[in-house]
Amino acid sequence: MNKKKKSIFDDKRVVLAVAVVLAVVAWVIIAGFIIDNKTQTFTGVTINYRQNESTYKNLDLAIVNEPRTSVTVRVEGNSDTLRQLTAADIVVTPNYNAVTGPGEYEIPLRLAQTGTYSLVEISPSSVIVRFEKIQTKSVPVVATADSVVAADGYYKGTLTTAQTAVEVTRPDNELRRIALALHEVPVEATRSETLRYTVTLHLVDATGNDVV
């Protein structure tokens, strides 16, 4: 009768020794990853307000205030990854999901993507944003040419424009301020002939101040 050959792994002491070695190797590998991880803080990270803007634009809304443009972000990751990371690589976006209509909202901020690093903190973690309804109205066009005078023997006739009105689409609070679209002929001259100019329209309020 043939005796079954014994394997070294039949010896419990060998198995125990191998298990200890494997455990030590696994611990060294895991510890290496843990020790290699660190956190890093980036200042001046730009907030991308245009990403996901369809969320509020589909509601015919527009941002009408000037919210803060940058934040401080702290991330955690492998030291090699963080060494190559810059503030320009980090994309912070507002979460517009709570916006349902006109008004002022405290909008939470989030990282658009993290890749091989994870977010620890965004400071501040939210921004105040005010939304207004987008409206359209017809605005009369008025032309002026105060710096153009008629030559001797001529008179300055009535100014005419190619359009008598233009459609303007703006946030409601801006639209209420707009009184007319102004054509200003930017020429200082004495003329004896009919002039035709292409000029830029300026939207102005009732007192003649530009509405930006």
Short mmCIF file of C-alpha atoms in Angstrom, two decimals:
data_model
loop_
_atom_site.label_atom_id
_atom_site.label_comp_id
_atom_site.label_asym_id
_atom_site.label_seq_id
_atom_site.Cartn_x
_atom_site.Cartn_y
_atom_site.Cartn_z
CA MET A 1 0.00 0.00 0.00
CA ASN A 2 1.49 3.35 -1.16
CA LYS A 3 1.81 6.03 1.41
CA LYS A 4 0.49 9.48 0.46
CA LYS A 5 3.29 11.99 0.05
CA LYS A 6 3.22 14.74 2.61
CA SER A 7 3.20 18.39 1.53
CA ILE A 8 5.01 21.04 3.49
CA PHE A 9 1.59 22.70 3.88
CA ASP A 10 0.48 19.68 5.91
CA ASP A 11 2.62 21.09 8.66
CA LYS A 12 0.51 23.57 10.61
CA ARG A 13 3.61 25.48 11.62
CA VAL A 14 4.46 26.12 7.94
CA VAL A 15 0.91 27.23 7.15
CA LEU A 16 0.97 29.58 10.13
CA ALA A 17 4.31 31.02 9.07
CA VAL A 18 3.09 31.61 5.48
CA ALA A 19 -0.10 33.26 6.78
CA VAL A 20 1.94 35.59 8.96
CA VAL A 21 4.21 36.52 6.02
CA LEU A 22 1.21 37.21 3.74
CA ALA A 23 -0.46 39.29 6.44
CA VAL A 24 2.70 41.36 6.89
CA VAL A 25 3.02 41.90 3.11
CA ALA A 26 -0.66 42.95 2.86
CA TRP A 27 -0.24 45.32 5.79
CA VAL A 28 2.85 46.90 4.24
CA ILE A 29 1.01 47.46 0.93
CA ILE A 30 -2.08 48.93 2.60
CA ALA A 31 0.01 51.03 4.98
CA GLY A 32 1.96 52.33 2.00
CA PHE A 33 -1.25 53.60 0.39
CA ILE A 34 -2.51 55.09 3.64
CA ILE A 35 0.79 56.79 4.45
CA ASP A 36 1.02 58.11 0.87
CA ASN A 37 -2.39 59.81 1.09
CA LYS A 38 -2.53 63.44 2.18
CA THR A 39 -4.78 66.50 2.05
CA GLN A 40 -4.13 69.71 0.17
CA THR A 41 -5.90 73.07 0.13
CA PHE A 42 -6.45 75.11 -3.04
CA THR A 43 -7.51 78.76 -2.90
CA GLY A 44 -9.10 80.80 -5.67
CA VAL A 45 -10.97 77.86 -7.21
CA THR A 46 -13.40 79.32 -9.76
CA ILE A 47 -17.13 78.59 -9.46
CA ASN A 48 -18.54 77.55 -12.85
CA TYR A 49 -22.03 79.07 -12.82
CA ARG A 50 -22.71 78.11 -16.43
CA GLN A 51 -22.55 74.35 -15.87
CA ASN A 52 -26.07 72.97 -15.40
CA GLU A 53 -27.54 76.44 -16.08
CA SER A 54 -30.30 74.78 -18.13
CA THR A 55 -31.90 73.87 -14.77
CA TYR A 56 -32.99 77.50 -14.21
CA LYS A 57 -33.01 78.66 -17.84
CA ASN A 58 -35.72 76.10 -18.57
CA LEU A 59 -37.79 78.07 -16.04
CA ASP A 60 -37.11 81.32 -17.98
CA LEU A 61 -34.93 82.59 -15.14
CA ALA A 62 -31.66 84.51 -15.10
CA ILE A 63 -29.09 85.29 -12.38
CA VAL A 64 -29.33 89.01 -11.63
CA ASN A 65 -26.92 89.53 -8.72
CA GLU A 66 -23.15 89.13 -8.69
CA PRO A 67 -22.41 86.13 -6.46
CA ARG A 68 -18.87 85.31 -5.34
CA THR A 69 -16.67 83.88 -8.09
CA SER A 70 -14.23 81.64 -6.19
CA VAL A 71 -13.89 79.40 -3.13
CA THR A 72 -11.31 77.44 -1.16
CA VAL A 73 -11.29 73.66 -1.68
CA ARG A 74 -9.57 70.98 0.40
CA VAL A 75 -9.11 67.53 -1.15
CA GLU A 76 -7.52 64.23 -0.17
CA GLY A 77 -5.61 61.88 -2.41
CA ASN A 78 -2.38 60.18 -3.37
CA SER A 79 0.61 62.51 -3.02
CA ASP A 80 1.61 61.97 -6.66
CA THR A 81 -1.89 62.97 -7.80
CA LEU A 82 -2.03 66.05 -5.60
CA ARG A 83 1.44 67.13 -6.66
CA GLN A 84 0.20 67.53 -10.23
CA LEU A 85 -3.16 69.06 -9.29
CA THR A 86 -3.79 72.81 -9.61
CA ALA A 87 -6.74 75.05 -8.72
CA ALA A 88 -7.57 75.28 -12.44
CA ASP A 89 -8.11 71.48 -12.56
CA ILE A 90 -10.81 71.58 -9.88
CA VAL A 91 -14.34 72.35 -11.11
CA VAL A 92 -16.83 73.65 -8.54
CA THR A 93 -20.45 74.04 -9.66
CA PRO A 94 -23.67 75.24 -8.00
CA ASN A 95 -26.47 72.75 -7.41
CA TYR A 96 -29.56 74.49 -8.85
CA ASN A 97 -32.01 71.67 -8.05
CA ALA A 98 -33.83 73.71 -5.37
CA VAL A 99 -34.57 76.62 -7.74
CA THR A 100 -38.25 76.66 -8.68
CA GLY A 101 -38.94 80.32 -9.53
CA PRO A 102 -37.83 83.94 -9.05
CA GLY A 103 -36.24 84.85 -5.72
CA GLU A 104 -33.09 84.58 -3.64
CA TYR A 105 -31.64 81.15 -2.87
CA GLU A 106 -28.76 79.75 -0.85
CA ILE A 107 -27.23 77.45 -3.47
CA PRO A 108 -24.99 74.57 -2.29
CA LEU A 109 -21.69 74.02 -4.08
CA ARG A 110 -20.25 70.70 -5.21
CA LEU A 111 -17.31 69.24 -7.10
CA ALA A 112 -18.20 68.40 -10.70
CA GLN A 113 -15.71 65.52 -10.67
CA THR A 114 -13.03 64.23 -8.33
CA GLY A 115 -11.08 61.71 -10.41
CA THR A 116 -8.44 60.07 -8.22
CA TYR A 117 -8.91 62.41 -5.27
CA SER A 118 -11.81 62.99 -2.90
CA LEU A 119 -13.43 66.13 -1.53
CA VAL A 120 -12.82 67.08 2.08
CA GLU A 121 -14.34 70.57 2.18
CA ILE A 122 -15.52 73.52 0.08
CA SER A 123 -15.39 76.86 1.89
CA PRO A 124 -17.82 78.53 1.82
CA SER A 125 -20.05 75.59 0.99
CA SER A 126 -22.85 77.68 -0.55
CA VAL A 127 -23.51 80.99 -2.34
CA ILE A 128 -26.41 83.43 -2.35
CA VAL A 129 -27.92 83.74 -5.84
CA ARG A 130 -30.91 85.84 -6.91
CA PHE A 131 -33.03 84.84 -9.89
CA GLU A 132 -35.46 86.93 -11.93
CA LYS A 133 -37.94 85.98 -14.62
CA ILE A 134 -36.84 86.63 -18.22
CA GLN A 135 -39.29 88.90 -20.08
CA THR A 136 -39.51 90.47 -23.55
CA LYS A 137 -40.89 93.89 -24.53
CA SER A 138 -40.82 96.27 -27.49
CA VAL A 139 -38.63 99.33 -26.95
CA PRO A 140 -38.87 102.47 -29.15
CA VAL A 141 -35.76 103.52 -31.10
CA VAL A 142 -34.69 107.18 -30.89
CA ALA A 143 -31.86 108.76 -32.92
CA THR A 144 -29.72 111.76 -31.97
CA ALA A 145 -27.04 113.64 -33.90
CA ASP A 146 -26.36 116.66 -31.72
CA SER A 147 -22.76 116.99 -32.92
CA VAL A 148 -23.74 117.25 -36.61
CA VAL A 149 -24.77 120.74 -37.80
CA ALA A 150 -26.04 121.97 -41.16
CA ALA A 151 -23.81 124.03 -43.42
CA ASP A 152 -24.75 127.61 -44.30
CA GLY A 153 -27.78 127.68 -46.52
CA TYR A 154 -28.96 124.23 -45.38
CA TYR A 155 -31.15 123.04 -42.56
CA LYS A 156 -30.96 119.92 -40.42
CA GLY A 157 -33.83 117.65 -41.30
CA THR A 158 -35.60 115.01 -39.27
CA LEU A 159 -33.56 111.97 -38.25
CA THR A 160 -34.95 108.61 -39.32
CA THR A 161 -34.00 105.07 -38.27
CA ALA A 162 -34.23 101.75 -40.08
CA GLN A 163 -36.31 100.40 -37.19
CA THR A 164 -38.78 102.27 -35.05
CA ALA A 165 -38.65 99.67 -32.26
CA VAL A 166 -36.64 96.63 -31.14
CA GLU A 167 -37.53 93.58 -29.09
CA VAL A 168 -35.49 93.37 -25.89
CA THR A 169 -35.26 90.27 -23.71
CA ARG A 170 -33.86 90.82 -20.22
CA PRO A 171 -34.46 89.87 -16.59
CA ASP A 172 -37.66 91.53 -15.38
CA ASN A 173 -35.95 93.99 -13.01
CA GLU A 174 -33.69 95.27 -15.83
CA LEU A 175 -36.46 95.37 -18.40
CA ARG A 176 -38.58 97.67 -16.19
CA ARG A 177 -35.75 100.23 -16.22
CA ILE A 178 -35.34 100.34 -20.01
CA ALA A 179 -37.18 103.29 -21.59
CA LEU A 180 -35.78 103.36 -25.12
CA ALA A 181 -33.03 102.25 -27.48
CA LEU A 182 -30.83 105.21 -28.36
CA HIS A 183 -28.98 105.83 -31.66
CA GLU A 184 -26.18 108.34 -31.16
CA VAL A 185 -24.30 109.51 -34.28
CA PRO A 186 -20.69 109.82 -33.05
CA VAL A 187 -19.57 112.43 -35.63
CA GLU A 188 -18.74 116.08 -35.13
CA ALA A 189 -19.13 117.80 -38.51
CA THR A 190 -20.80 120.46 -40.58
CA ARG A 191 -22.63 118.83 -43.46
CA SER A 192 -24.49 119.82 -46.57
CA GLU A 193 -25.59 116.34 -47.67
CA THR A 194 -27.74 113.52 -46.37
CA LEU A 195 -25.78 111.21 -44.06
CA ARG A 196 -26.27 107.51 -43.40
CA TYR A 197 -24.59 105.85 -40.43
CA THR A 198 -24.54 102.42 -38.87
CA VAL A 199 -24.39 102.88 -35.11
CA THR A 200 -24.69 100.78 -31.97
CA LEU A 201 -27.92 100.86 -29.99
CA HIS A 202 -27.74 101.82 -26.33
CA LEU A 203 -30.50 100.75 -23.98
CA VAL A 204 -31.18 103.64 -21.61
CA ASP A 205 -33.53 104.50 -18.79
CA ALA A 206 -35.90 107.47 -18.62
CA THR A 207 -33.06 109.79 -17.56
CA GLY A 208 -30.75 108.71 -20.39
CA ASN A 209 -28.43 106.48 -18.32
CA ASP A 210 -27.24 103.24 -19.88
CA VAL A 211 -28.87 100.05 -18.65
CA VAL A 212 -26.08 97.48 -18.76
#
